[in-house]
Amino acid sequence: AQTVTQSQPEMSVQEAETVTLSCTYDTSENNYYLFWYKQPPSRQMILVIRQEAYKQQNATENRFSVNFQKAAKSFSLKISDSQLGDTAMYFCAFEGGSQGNLIFGKGTKLSVKP
Amino acid sequence: SQTIHQWPATLVQPVGSPLSLECTVEGTSNPNLYWYRQAAGRGLQLLFYSVGIGQISSEVPQNLSASRPQDRQFILSSKKLLLSDSGFYLCAWETPWHYNEQFFGPGTRLTVL
């Protein structure tokens, strides 16, 4: 069975600094997708970034980038130039197999301090 | 563009009462639909998913049920709520041919007293 682990329940970063959120997963699949979702206090789930496992190049979206290490089954999220609006819960998620449902980690609460 | 709606936004129900949460999607056809629950301090847990009208798969045995009476409508129900049913319920949709991304609705906060 697939599992997703986020080992950092809470993190904080100063505004304009860089922070990295960790995520590891376990799967026997070879083709799958990985995601980072952001959940601000409004509770709306927002897709931040996605990575296809078959792509070696790390995905980037503006200030957000990932470090995807397939052999190590690691998928960390780097947020550069942190902004106050980045304060939120961040969930790492895995999608693979025939069902296609997302498996989430327990989340990391990120606080950006002014 | 596609949008997903959930209602109600918040709900407070007594133990033993029935439940009906509704999710509708606009701007797409034949989506895969999902119901997730987020308990306090925990990650999302998949409850049900549907690949078509009348087709429901359950991931976790519990006192909840789901139905899909129309292509873009997904309903989460219970005949008798338990205290443990409290949580944040998210509906999501996905078109399998578009990057396997799931898009979430705004969610429903359910409190069972």
Coordinates of N, CA and C in Angstrom, one line a residue, chain B residues 28 39 41 46 51 54 58 72:
Chain B
T28 N -17.8 20.7 -17.1 CA -17.1 19.5 -17.5 C -18.1 18.4 -17.6
A39 N -10.3 15.0 9.4 CA -10.5 15.2 10.8 C -9.5 16.1 11.4
G41 N -6.5 17.9 12.7 CA -5.1 17.6 12.9 C -4.6 16.4 12.1
L46 N -9.8 9.5 2.0 CA -10.8 9.2 0.9 C -11.9 8.4 1.5
V51 N -16.8 6.9 -10.8 CA -16.3 7.2 -12.1 C -17.5 7.3 -13.1
G54 N -24.2 6.4 -10.8 CA -24.6 5.2 -10.2 C -23.4 4.3 -9.8
S58 N -16.4 2.5 -2.2 CA -16.2 2.9 -0.9 C -14.8 2.5 -0.4
R72 N -22.9 15.1 -12.9 CA -22.1 16.1 -12.2 C -22.6 16.4 -10.7

